[in-house]
Amino acid sequence: MDFSLTDEQRMFKEQVLRFARKELAPRAQEFDLRSEFDWEAWKKLGEFGILGLHFPEELGGSGADVLTSVLAAEALGEAGVDGGLALSYGAHTYLCADTIFSHGTDEQRRKYIPKLAKGEWVGCMGLTEPSAGSDVASLRTRAEKRGDRWVLNGSKMFITNGAIADVAVIYAKTDTSAAQMGISAFIVEKGSPGFSVGRNLIKMGVRASPTSELIFDDCEIPKENLLGREGAGFLMAMQTVEWDRSTLLAPFVGAASYLIERCSKYAQEREQFGRPIASFQAIRHKIADIKIFLEAARPLVYRIAWCKDQGRPLNHLEAAVAKLFIGDWSLKPTSDAVQVFGGYGYCHEYDVERAFRDGRLAPLGGGTSDIQKVLISRLM
Amino acid sequence: MNFDWTREEAELASKVSAVFGAECVSQLEALEHADLDEMRRTTLSFLKKLPGTGYLGLALGPKAKGEIMTLIAGQERLAVRSNSLFLAVESSARLFGGLLRGFGNPQALGQILDPLARGETIAAVAVSEPEERDSPAAALTYGVARGDGFLVTGKKSYMTNGPIADWIAVTGEIQGSPAVFLVRGDQRGVHVGPRLSTVGYNGIAVSALDLDKAEVPGSHVMGPFEDRRHLDFLATMQDLVLTMASVGLIERTVAFSKNYAQSHVRGGKQIVKYQEVRFKLADMLTLSHSSKLLAYRAGWLLSVGDPEAATVLRCAKVFSSEAAEQTAIMAMQIMAGAGYVSGNPVERAYRDAKLAALGGTTSEVARMAIAADQLRRYQVQAHGSH
């Protein structure tokens, strides 16, 4: 067993950290407050190469391995980048672009990946519906073949990047008599007839990431926009779990490092009863607890990434364990950080307030903690 | 990065597992109720089976830190079998053996080390003192030179293996400098206290130790040392041992709870079919995985001498010990009344789990040290300029 990173991996993480601290983190507060997507930060992410990190160079990427991608995502969290921006990045690169890359034709890859890798286009993924979240088999969105076109009807809910996406990977039932195996995936571009974006949801956290409903009302797309083979959509969605449990969890792990830094500095500056609050055991124990969470969470995520790099099939038990642990156990560190900051921690101008709200997504998004427990208890 | 055990690590783990066949179950169970004679016999019988695995000779002293991952692979297999036996073996082989191999003269101490390596003797280490629990700097045990040796006087508390040990390594001072005195439990001036009645770990014998001008020949004295690295080594190994004890306890408890939930029927169905039970099992397994990986990483950092190793090991110890307690609580809830009856593995785990949080570096002291490390890392100069 060996937990070492290569020099290249370490240096790249440092580079991302420096870049994110300088170019992205200072913008977080403003865009969170305005609940607006930060296009300038997005452009910078694209220029730096993060949005297409693991894609081949000929498609505009850098050919990075999964672990390096995880380190980059962790560095974003560690730098204090807005949780919404990190979420948008995850949904764009891994849930949308990678699905096209992994299951698309050469033509589909050439058409979409370079634009997505550079950030010229924004991608999203639509699986969840108003009445079908964790219960994927009960999807109601239908796709029907009519001549040389597919016609989609239905709606999708809680779609990250939905309102700003140029291209979406949409899961719909093509065989209503089959459960999961009746689901297919489609590429739907903005402007497709019958495709519209519903209301933008006002959220507790990750506010700089637009979340919306997508509506398909006799939405017509060309027949070649079927992604992969008919009926393979569920398996494609499940394959994104590997990314979801590694790169999309990594910012929550990185955020713990950020909280340690913020709390450690604040606790040394803030004085009460004539001395820095860092001298009180209660404060120190909170800082220690955040560090303990960080150290426990990190290898769980690295393990998923390492296995994918080895070409091993996803171990669903390990993936669910990582998601459950980071989902449930990351809440206390954000709460502890607010407590260290006291009344100031409750105010927007101190970043821990944003981290507290953003972190609440962890046990909800990408499969709730309860669903992870169902999975784990079934698999164990 | 590699999350797989190496062949060497896996082989060691396999050999250690092989020592504990089905016939050992009753022996290990009996150990929990054994008197001192039986405890000594049983402990020695297992110690004698281990030399062939290579387990007893691993990571003895700081220079052998590169063997820590192999050690951990074996520790996990032993700890999952019996927490009591694991602690007895580790106190003897790793703490006592590591102290002598790492800081003594192995040639001069051959008469002690050779039988120890063959699993023929049991040893103990006496560090903590009644008045100053977490500060070895205030040692109350000291040696005064007399002829070729020393007269050693002092008091020690909570000595694992004390009442069944052939040899005891006693930390103390010589003229203010740290030293270690090797004494026998039955020699004049050495008074091993009665076995203490403890909440858990009933398969080990813990006692206090009184030394009243015990004669120790110069050949059995290590030091005086110029620093306290031997104490740091002991603290590190003790924390690693307790971390792995928790890891083993959690794994064993999860497995037992799962089997119980699958076999116990209430309301006309197996209780594992109830979501409340299933969710507890899921939480327990999550604690098991996270504790293990954190312990592995802490061990690996120690093995490569990483500057953050001490902090991450403290994190691992705090996390795994508290995870062990939570696991035991959930396991007992799954078993309900049956879990509350003395003698079942969950009831034992419930009692055993507590030790890791207060043995070695206590959770409170560990948290203070972890925080101090973070505060140093993000040090703020005067008045907010950083």
PDB file of C-alpha atoms in Angstrom, chain A residues 4-231:
ATOM      1  CA  SER A   4       2.325   8.848  -2.371  1.00  0.00           C
ATOM      2  CA  LEU A   5       1.454  11.292  -5.112  1.00  0.00           C
ATOM      3  CA  THR A   6       3.772  11.758  -8.057  1.00  0.00           C
ATOM      4  CA  ASP A   7       5.760  14.974  -8.245  1.00  0.00           C
ATOM      5  CA  GLU A   8       3.660  15.927 -11.239  1.00  0.00           C
ATOM      6  CA  GLN A   9       0.423  15.408  -9.326  1.00  0.00           C
ATOM      7  CA  ARG A  10       1.661  17.395  -6.339  1.00  0.00           C
ATOM      8  CA  MET A  11       2.891  20.263  -8.485  1.00  0.00           C
ATOM      9  CA  PHE A  12      -0.301  20.398 -10.493  1.00  0.00           C
ATOM     10  CA  LYS A  13      -2.414  20.563  -7.363  1.00  0.00           C
ATOM     11  CA  GLU A  14      -0.253  23.430  -6.126  1.00  0.00           C
ATOM     12  CA  GLN A  15      -0.706  25.204  -9.450  1.00  0.00           C
ATOM     13  CA  VAL A  16      -4.475  24.859  -9.303  1.00  0.00           C
ATOM     14  CA  LEU A  17      -4.444  26.035  -5.703  1.00  0.00           C
ATOM     15  CA  ARG A  18      -2.464  29.159  -6.541  1.00  0.00           C
ATOM     16  CA  PHE A  19      -4.601  29.887  -9.588  1.00  0.00           C
ATOM     17  CA  ALA A  20      -7.859  29.376  -7.711  1.00  0.00           C
ATOM     18  CA  ARG A  21      -6.799  31.477  -4.737  1.00  0.00           C
ATOM     19  CA  LYS A  22      -5.811  34.352  -6.979  1.00  0.00           C
ATOM     20  CA  GLU A  23      -8.371  34.225  -9.764  1.00  0.00           C
ATOM     21  CA  LEU A  24     -11.478  32.508  -8.446  1.00  0.00           C
ATOM     22  CA  ALA A  25     -11.866  32.646  -4.678  1.00  0.00           C
ATOM     23  CA  PRO A  26     -11.937  36.463  -4.407  1.00  0.00           C
ATOM     24  CA  ARG A  27     -15.023  36.502  -6.641  1.00  0.00           C
ATOM     25  CA  ALA A  28     -17.019  33.941  -4.669  1.00  0.00           C
ATOM     26  CA  GLN A  29     -18.713  36.177  -2.150  1.00  0.00           C
ATOM     27  CA  GLU A  30     -20.098  38.592  -4.724  1.00  0.00           C
ATOM     28  CA  PHE A  31     -21.601  35.975  -7.004  1.00  0.00           C
ATOM     29  CA  ASP A  32     -23.002  33.950  -4.152  1.00  0.00           C
ATOM     30  CA  LEU A  33     -24.729  37.056  -2.844  1.00  0.00           C
ATOM     31  CA  ARG A  34     -26.150  37.839  -6.270  1.00  0.00           C
ATOM     32  CA  SER A  35     -27.017  34.186  -6.910  1.00  0.00           C
ATOM     33  CA  GLU A  36     -25.443  34.583 -10.318  1.00  0.00           C
ATOM     34  CA  PHE A  37     -23.288  32.331 -12.404  1.00  0.00           C
ATOM     35  CA  ASP A  38     -19.777  33.792 -12.642  1.00  0.00           C
ATOM     36  CA  TRP A  39     -19.014  33.753 -16.348  1.00  0.00           C
ATOM     37  CA  GLU A  40     -15.636  35.375 -15.878  1.00  0.00           C
ATOM     38  CA  ALA A  41     -14.565  32.658 -13.441  1.00  0.00           C
ATOM     39  CA  TRP A  42     -15.892  30.040 -15.859  1.00  0.00           C
ATOM     40  CA  LYS A  43     -13.805  31.508 -18.643  1.00  0.00           C
ATOM     41  CA  LYS A  44     -10.735  31.395 -16.424  1.00  0.00           C
ATOM     42  CA  LEU A  45     -11.415  27.749 -15.521  1.00  0.00           C
ATOM     43  CA  GLY A  46     -11.593  26.947 -19.222  1.00  0.00           C
ATOM     44  CA  GLU A  47      -8.414  28.863 -20.036  1.00  0.00           C
ATOM     45  CA  PHE A  48      -6.548  27.130 -17.224  1.00  0.00           C
ATOM     46  CA  GLY A  49      -7.602  23.786 -18.634  1.00  0.00           C
ATOM     47  CA  ILE A  50      -9.579  22.446 -15.710  1.00  0.00           C
ATOM     48  CA  LEU A  51     -12.839  21.984 -17.590  1.00  0.00           C
ATOM     49  CA  GLY A  52     -11.346  19.405 -19.901  1.00  0.00           C
ATOM     50  CA  LEU A  53      -8.551  18.060 -17.781  1.00  0.00           C
ATOM     51  CA  HIS A  54      -8.947  14.348 -18.437  1.00  0.00           C
ATOM     52  CA  PHE A  55      -9.906  14.472 -22.106  1.00  0.00           C
ATOM     53  CA  PRO A  56      -7.278  13.675 -24.758  1.00  0.00           C
ATOM     54  CA  GLU A  57      -5.234  16.566 -26.053  1.00  0.00           C
ATOM     55  CA  GLU A  58      -6.658  16.196 -29.561  1.00  0.00           C
ATOM     56  CA  LEU A  59     -10.084  16.970 -28.127  1.00  0.00           C
ATOM     57  CA  GLY A  60      -8.881  19.997 -26.196  1.00  0.00           C
ATOM     58  CA  GLY A  61      -8.005  18.292 -22.930  1.00  0.00           C
ATOM     59  CA  SER A  62      -4.783  17.517 -21.088  1.00  0.00           C
ATOM     60  CA  GLY A  63      -5.006  13.739 -20.815  1.00  0.00           C
ATOM     61  CA  ALA A  64      -4.866  13.829 -17.023  1.00  0.00           C
ATOM     62  CA  ASP A  65      -5.584  10.750 -14.943  1.00  0.00           C
ATOM     63  CA  VAL A  66      -8.561  10.557 -12.600  1.00  0.00           C
ATOM     64  CA  LEU A  67      -6.505  11.117  -9.463  1.00  0.00           C
ATOM     65  CA  THR A  68      -5.078  14.321 -10.917  1.00  0.00           C
ATOM     66  CA  SER A  69      -8.609  15.416 -11.734  1.00  0.00           C
ATOM     67  CA  VAL A  70      -9.592  14.751  -8.136  1.00  0.00           C
ATOM     68  CA  LEU A  71      -6.622  16.750  -6.885  1.00  0.00           C
ATOM     69  CA  ALA A  72      -7.673  19.677  -9.056  1.00  0.00           C
ATOM     70  CA  ALA A  73     -11.219  19.538  -7.707  1.00  0.00           C
ATOM     71  CA  GLU A  74      -9.912  19.248  -4.163  1.00  0.00           C
ATOM     72  CA  ALA A  75      -7.694  22.271  -4.750  1.00  0.00           C
ATOM     73  CA  LEU A  76     -10.708  24.330  -5.786  1.00  0.00           C
ATOM     74  CA  GLY A  77     -12.351  23.573  -2.459  1.00  0.00           C
ATOM     75  CA  GLU A  78      -9.127  24.179  -0.574  1.00  0.00           C
ATOM     76  CA  ALA A  79      -8.750  27.576  -2.220  1.00  0.00           C
ATOM     77  CA  GLY A  80     -12.212  28.633  -1.069  1.00  0.00           C
ATOM     78  CA  VAL A  81     -13.738  28.674  -4.526  1.00  0.00           C
ATOM     79  CA  ASP A  82     -17.507  29.037  -4.507  1.00  0.00           C
ATOM     80  CA  GLY A  83     -19.212  25.682  -4.030  1.00  0.00           C
ATOM     81  CA  GLY A  84     -21.620  26.554  -6.811  1.00  0.00           C
ATOM     82  CA  LEU A  85     -18.834  27.103  -9.307  1.00  0.00           C
ATOM     83  CA  ALA A  86     -17.267  23.789  -8.315  1.00  0.00           C
ATOM     84  CA  LEU A  87     -20.625  22.091  -8.720  1.00  0.00           C
ATOM     85  CA  SER A  88     -21.184  23.626 -12.144  1.00  0.00           C
ATOM     86  CA  TYR A  89     -17.745  22.405 -13.161  1.00  0.00           C
ATOM     87  CA  GLY A  90     -18.494  18.901 -11.964  1.00  0.00           C
ATOM     88  CA  ALA A  91     -21.850  18.689 -13.713  1.00  0.00           C
ATOM     89  CA  HIS A  92     -20.408  20.168 -16.904  1.00  0.00           C
ATOM     90  CA  THR A  93     -17.220  18.140 -17.202  1.00  0.00           C
ATOM     91  CA  TYR A  94     -18.081  14.823 -15.657  1.00  0.00           C
ATOM     92  CA  LEU A  95     -21.833  14.357 -15.845  1.00  0.00           C
ATOM     93  CA  CYS A  96     -22.280  15.872 -19.305  1.00  0.00           C
ATOM     94  CA  ALA A  97     -19.045  16.052 -21.280  1.00  0.00           C
ATOM     95  CA  ASP A  98     -17.575  12.791 -20.049  1.00  0.00           C
ATOM     96  CA  THR A  99     -20.783  10.914 -20.835  1.00  0.00           C
ATOM     97  CA  ILE A 100     -20.604  12.191 -24.406  1.00  0.00           C
ATOM     98  CA  PHE A 101     -16.899  11.340 -24.523  1.00  0.00           C
ATOM     99  CA  SER A 102     -17.362   7.849 -23.100  1.00  0.00           C
ATOM    100  CA  HIS A 103     -20.426   6.799 -25.050  1.00  0.00           C
ATOM    101  CA  GLY A 104     -20.602   9.115 -28.040  1.00  0.00           C
ATOM    102  CA  THR A 105     -19.587   8.484 -31.613  1.00  0.00           C
ATOM    103  CA  ASP A 106     -16.391  10.007 -32.983  1.00  0.00           C
ATOM    104  CA  GLU A 107     -18.521  12.619 -34.665  1.00  0.00           C
ATOM    105  CA  GLN A 108     -20.314  13.476 -31.406  1.00  0.00           C
ATOM    106  CA  ARG A 109     -17.002  13.687 -29.575  1.00  0.00           C
ATOM    107  CA  ARG A 110     -15.472  15.977 -32.169  1.00  0.00           C
ATOM    108  CA  LYS A 111     -18.530  18.159 -32.216  1.00  0.00           C
ATOM    109  CA  TYR A 112     -18.967  18.670 -28.473  1.00  0.00           C
ATOM    110  CA  ILE A 113     -15.876  17.839 -26.442  1.00  0.00           C
ATOM    111  CA  PRO A 114     -13.511  20.585 -27.674  1.00  0.00           C
ATOM    112  CA  LYS A 115     -16.095  23.285 -27.001  1.00  0.00           C
ATOM    113  CA  LEU A 116     -16.965  21.842 -23.604  1.00  0.00           C
ATOM    114  CA  ALA A 117     -13.327  21.327 -22.649  1.00  0.00           C
ATOM    115  CA  LYS A 118     -12.539  24.973 -23.307  1.00  0.00           C
ATOM    116  CA  GLY A 119     -15.676  26.211 -21.605  1.00  0.00           C
ATOM    117  CA  GLU A 120     -17.007  27.785 -24.765  1.00  0.00           C
ATOM    118  CA  TRP A 121     -20.104  25.719 -24.233  1.00  0.00           C
ATOM    119  CA  VAL A 122     -21.689  24.800 -20.936  1.00  0.00           C
ATOM    120  CA  GLY A 123     -23.032  21.325 -20.384  1.00  0.00           C
ATOM    121  CA  CYS A 124     -25.593  19.829 -18.051  1.00  0.00           C
ATOM    122  CA  MET A 125     -27.120  16.467 -17.307  1.00  0.00           C
ATOM    123  CA  GLY A 126     -30.824  15.763 -16.825  1.00  0.00           C
ATOM    124  CA  LEU A 127     -31.835  12.649 -14.957  1.00  0.00           C
ATOM    125  CA  THR A 128     -33.888  13.699 -11.940  1.00  0.00           C
ATOM    126  CA  GLU A 129     -37.539  14.564 -12.444  1.00  0.00           C
ATOM    127  CA  PRO A 130     -40.116  16.249 -10.244  1.00  0.00           C
ATOM    128  CA  SER A 131     -41.397  12.842  -9.151  1.00  0.00           C
ATOM    129  CA  ALA A 132     -38.369  10.641  -9.858  1.00  0.00           C
ATOM    130  CA  GLY A 133     -35.190  11.319  -7.982  1.00  0.00           C
ATOM    131  CA  SER A 134     -33.405   8.408  -6.433  1.00  0.00           C
ATOM    132  CA  ASP A 135     -36.009   6.078  -7.938  1.00  0.00           C
ATOM    133  CA  VAL A 136     -34.632   6.236 -11.471  1.00  0.00           C
ATOM    134  CA  ALA A 137     -36.830   3.448 -12.812  1.00  0.00           C
ATOM    135  CA  SER A 138     -39.881   5.640 -12.452  1.00  0.00           C
ATOM    136  CA  LEU A 139     -38.719   8.259 -14.962  1.00  0.00           C
ATOM    137  CA  ARG A 140     -41.630   9.758 -16.848  1.00  0.00           C
ATOM    138  CA  THR A 141     -39.852  11.660 -19.595  1.00  0.00           C
ATOM    139  CA  ARG A 142     -40.460   9.790 -22.832  1.00  0.00           C
ATOM    140  CA  ALA A 143     -38.531   9.693 -26.079  1.00  0.00           C
ATOM    141  CA  GLU A 144     -40.325   8.482 -29.157  1.00  0.00           C
ATOM    142  CA  LYS A 145     -38.830   7.855 -32.571  1.00  0.00           C
ATOM    143  CA  ARG A 146     -40.702   9.661 -35.327  1.00  0.00           C
ATOM    144  CA  GLY A 147     -39.104   9.242 -38.716  1.00  0.00           C
ATOM    145  CA  ASP A 148     -35.586  10.600 -38.581  1.00  0.00           C
ATOM    146  CA  ARG A 149     -36.102  12.389 -35.294  1.00  0.00           C
ATOM    147  CA  TRP A 150     -36.556  11.691 -31.612  1.00  0.00           C
ATOM    148  CA  VAL A 151     -39.358  13.495 -29.834  1.00  0.00           C
ATOM    149  CA  LEU A 152     -39.015  14.072 -26.116  1.00  0.00           C
ATOM    150  CA  ASN A 153     -41.815  14.879 -23.695  1.00  0.00           C
ATOM    151  CA  GLY A 154     -41.526  15.440 -19.979  1.00  0.00           C
ATOM    152  CA  SER A 155     -39.548  17.541 -17.553  1.00  0.00           C
ATOM    153  CA  LYS A 156     -36.406  17.398 -15.488  1.00  0.00           C
ATOM    154  CA  MET A 157     -35.884  18.927 -12.066  1.00  0.00           C
ATOM    155  CA  PHE A 158     -32.890  20.251 -10.062  1.00  0.00           C
ATOM    156  CA  ILE A 159     -30.705  20.454 -13.143  1.00  0.00           C
ATOM    157  CA  THR A 160     -27.354  22.039 -12.378  1.00  0.00           C
ATOM    158  CA  ASN A 161     -26.390  24.454 -15.185  1.00  0.00           C
ATOM    159  CA  GLY A 162     -29.822  23.909 -16.736  1.00  0.00           C
ATOM    160  CA  ALA A 163     -30.481  27.574 -17.424  1.00  0.00           C
ATOM    161  CA  ILE A 164     -27.097  28.283 -18.965  1.00  0.00           C
ATOM    162  CA  ALA A 165     -26.326  25.031 -20.738  1.00  0.00           C
ATOM    163  CA  ASP A 166     -25.670  24.908 -24.464  1.00  0.00           C
ATOM    164  CA  VAL A 167     -25.909  21.150 -24.483  1.00  0.00           C
ATOM    165  CA  ALA A 168     -27.595  18.653 -22.217  1.00  0.00           C
ATOM    166  CA  VAL A 169     -27.375  14.905 -21.769  1.00  0.00           C
ATOM    167  CA  ILE A 170     -30.969  13.883 -21.114  1.00  0.00           C
ATOM    168  CA  TYR A 171     -32.194  10.524 -19.900  1.00  0.00           C
ATOM    169  CA  ALA A 172     -35.623   9.423 -21.093  1.00  0.00           C
ATOM    170  CA  LYS A 173     -37.669   6.270 -21.365  1.00  0.00           C
ATOM    171  CA  THR A 174     -37.699   4.728 -24.846  1.00  0.00           C
ATOM    172  CA  ASP A 175     -39.322   1.527 -23.659  1.00  0.00           C
ATOM    173  CA  THR A 176     -41.971   2.062 -21.040  1.00  0.00           C
ATOM    174  CA  SER A 177     -42.391  -1.655 -20.481  1.00  0.00           C
ATOM    175  CA  ALA A 178     -38.812  -2.018 -19.254  1.00  0.00           C
ATOM    176  CA  ALA A 179     -37.672  -0.465 -16.000  1.00  0.00           C
ATOM    177  CA  GLN A 180     -34.072   0.802 -15.941  1.00  0.00           C
ATOM    178  CA  MET A 181     -33.223  -0.944 -19.180  1.00  0.00           C
ATOM    179  CA  GLY A 182     -35.865   1.122 -20.973  1.00  0.00           C
ATOM    180  CA  ILE A 183     -33.904   4.304 -20.396  1.00  0.00           C
ATOM    181  CA  SER A 184     -31.858   5.905 -23.181  1.00  0.00           C
ATOM    182  CA  ALA A 185     -29.609   8.964 -23.268  1.00  0.00           C
ATOM    183  CA  PHE A 186     -29.883  11.858 -25.697  1.00  0.00           C
ATOM    184  CA  ILE A 187     -27.906  14.953 -26.571  1.00  0.00           C
ATOM    185  CA  VAL A 188     -30.188  17.960 -26.573  1.00  0.00           C
ATOM    186  CA  GLU A 189     -28.871  21.324 -27.675  1.00  0.00           C
ATOM    187  CA  LYS A 190     -30.121  24.675 -26.531  1.00  0.00           C
ATOM    188  CA  GLY A 191     -32.633  26.001 -29.028  1.00  0.00           C
ATOM    189  CA  SER A 192     -34.005  22.611 -29.992  1.00  0.00           C
ATOM    190  CA  PRO A 193     -37.680  23.057 -30.847  1.00  0.00           C
ATOM    191  CA  GLY A 194     -39.891  22.251 -27.883  1.00  0.00           C
ATOM    192  CA  PHE A 195     -37.045  22.536 -25.362  1.00  0.00           C
ATOM    193  CA  SER A 196     -37.312  25.255 -22.736  1.00  0.00           C
ATOM    194  CA  VAL A 197     -35.931  26.080 -19.338  1.00  0.00           C
ATOM    195  CA  GLY A 198     -38.320  26.495 -16.433  1.00  0.00           C
ATOM    196  CA  ARG A 199     -37.921  28.575 -13.348  1.00  0.00           C
ATOM    197  CA  ASN A 200     -34.563  29.107 -11.766  1.00  0.00           C
ATOM    198  CA  LEU A 201     -34.675  27.572  -8.297  1.00  0.00           C
ATOM    199  CA  ILE A 202     -33.735  29.733  -5.336  1.00  0.00           C
ATOM    200  CA  LYS A 203     -31.486  27.606  -3.204  1.00  0.00           C
ATOM    201  CA  MET A 204     -30.049  27.560   0.283  1.00  0.00           C
ATOM    202  CA  GLY A 205     -26.490  27.213  -1.004  1.00  0.00           C
ATOM    203  CA  VAL A 206     -24.362  26.758  -4.112  1.00  0.00           C
ATOM    204  CA  ARG A 207     -26.216  29.824  -5.320  1.00  0.00           C
ATOM    205  CA  ALA A 208     -23.740  30.765  -8.028  1.00  0.00           C
ATOM    206  CA  SER A 209     -24.665  27.567  -9.788  1.00  0.00           C
ATOM    207  CA  PRO A 210     -27.983  27.945 -11.608  1.00  0.00           C
ATOM    208  CA  THR A 211     -30.411  25.114 -10.939  1.00  0.00           C
ATOM    209  CA  SER A 212     -33.556  24.826 -12.929  1.00  0.00           C
ATOM    210  CA  GLU A 213     -36.293  22.761 -14.432  1.00  0.00           C
ATOM    211  CA  LEU A 214     -35.991  21.626 -18.048  1.00  0.00           C
ATOM    212  CA  ILE A 215     -39.162  21.199 -20.048  1.00  0.00           C
ATOM    213  CA  PHE A 216     -39.573  19.026 -23.132  1.00  0.00           C
ATOM    214  CA  ASP A 217     -42.776  19.669 -25.020  1.00  0.00           C
ATOM    215  CA  ASP A 218     -42.640  17.662 -28.222  1.00  0.00           C
ATOM    216  CA  CYS A 219     -38.966  18.517 -28.266  1.00  0.00           C
ATOM    217  CA  GLU A 220     -37.464  17.367 -31.545  1.00  0.00           C
ATOM    218  CA  ILE A 221     -33.863  16.330 -31.926  1.00  0.00           C
ATOM    219  CA  PRO A 222     -32.100  14.584 -34.810  1.00  0.00           C
ATOM    220  CA  LYS A 223     -31.971  10.781 -34.629  1.00  0.00           C
ATOM    221  CA  GLU A 224     -28.166  10.895 -34.449  1.00  0.00           C
ATOM    222  CA  ASN A 225     -28.456  12.617 -31.079  1.00  0.00           C
ATOM    223  CA  LEU A 226     -29.125   9.310 -29.415  1.00  0.00           C
ATOM    224  CA  LEU A 227     -26.118   8.754 -27.174  1.00  0.00           C
ATOM    225  CA  GLY A 228     -24.815   5.205 -27.198  1.00  0.00           C
ATOM    226  CA  ARG A 229     -27.309   2.475 -27.888  1.00  0.00           C
ATOM    227  CA  GLU A 230     -30.989   2.526 -27.152  1.00  0.00           C
ATOM    228  CA  GLY A 231     -31.745   1.227 -23.659  1.00  0.00           C
TER     229      GLY A 231
END
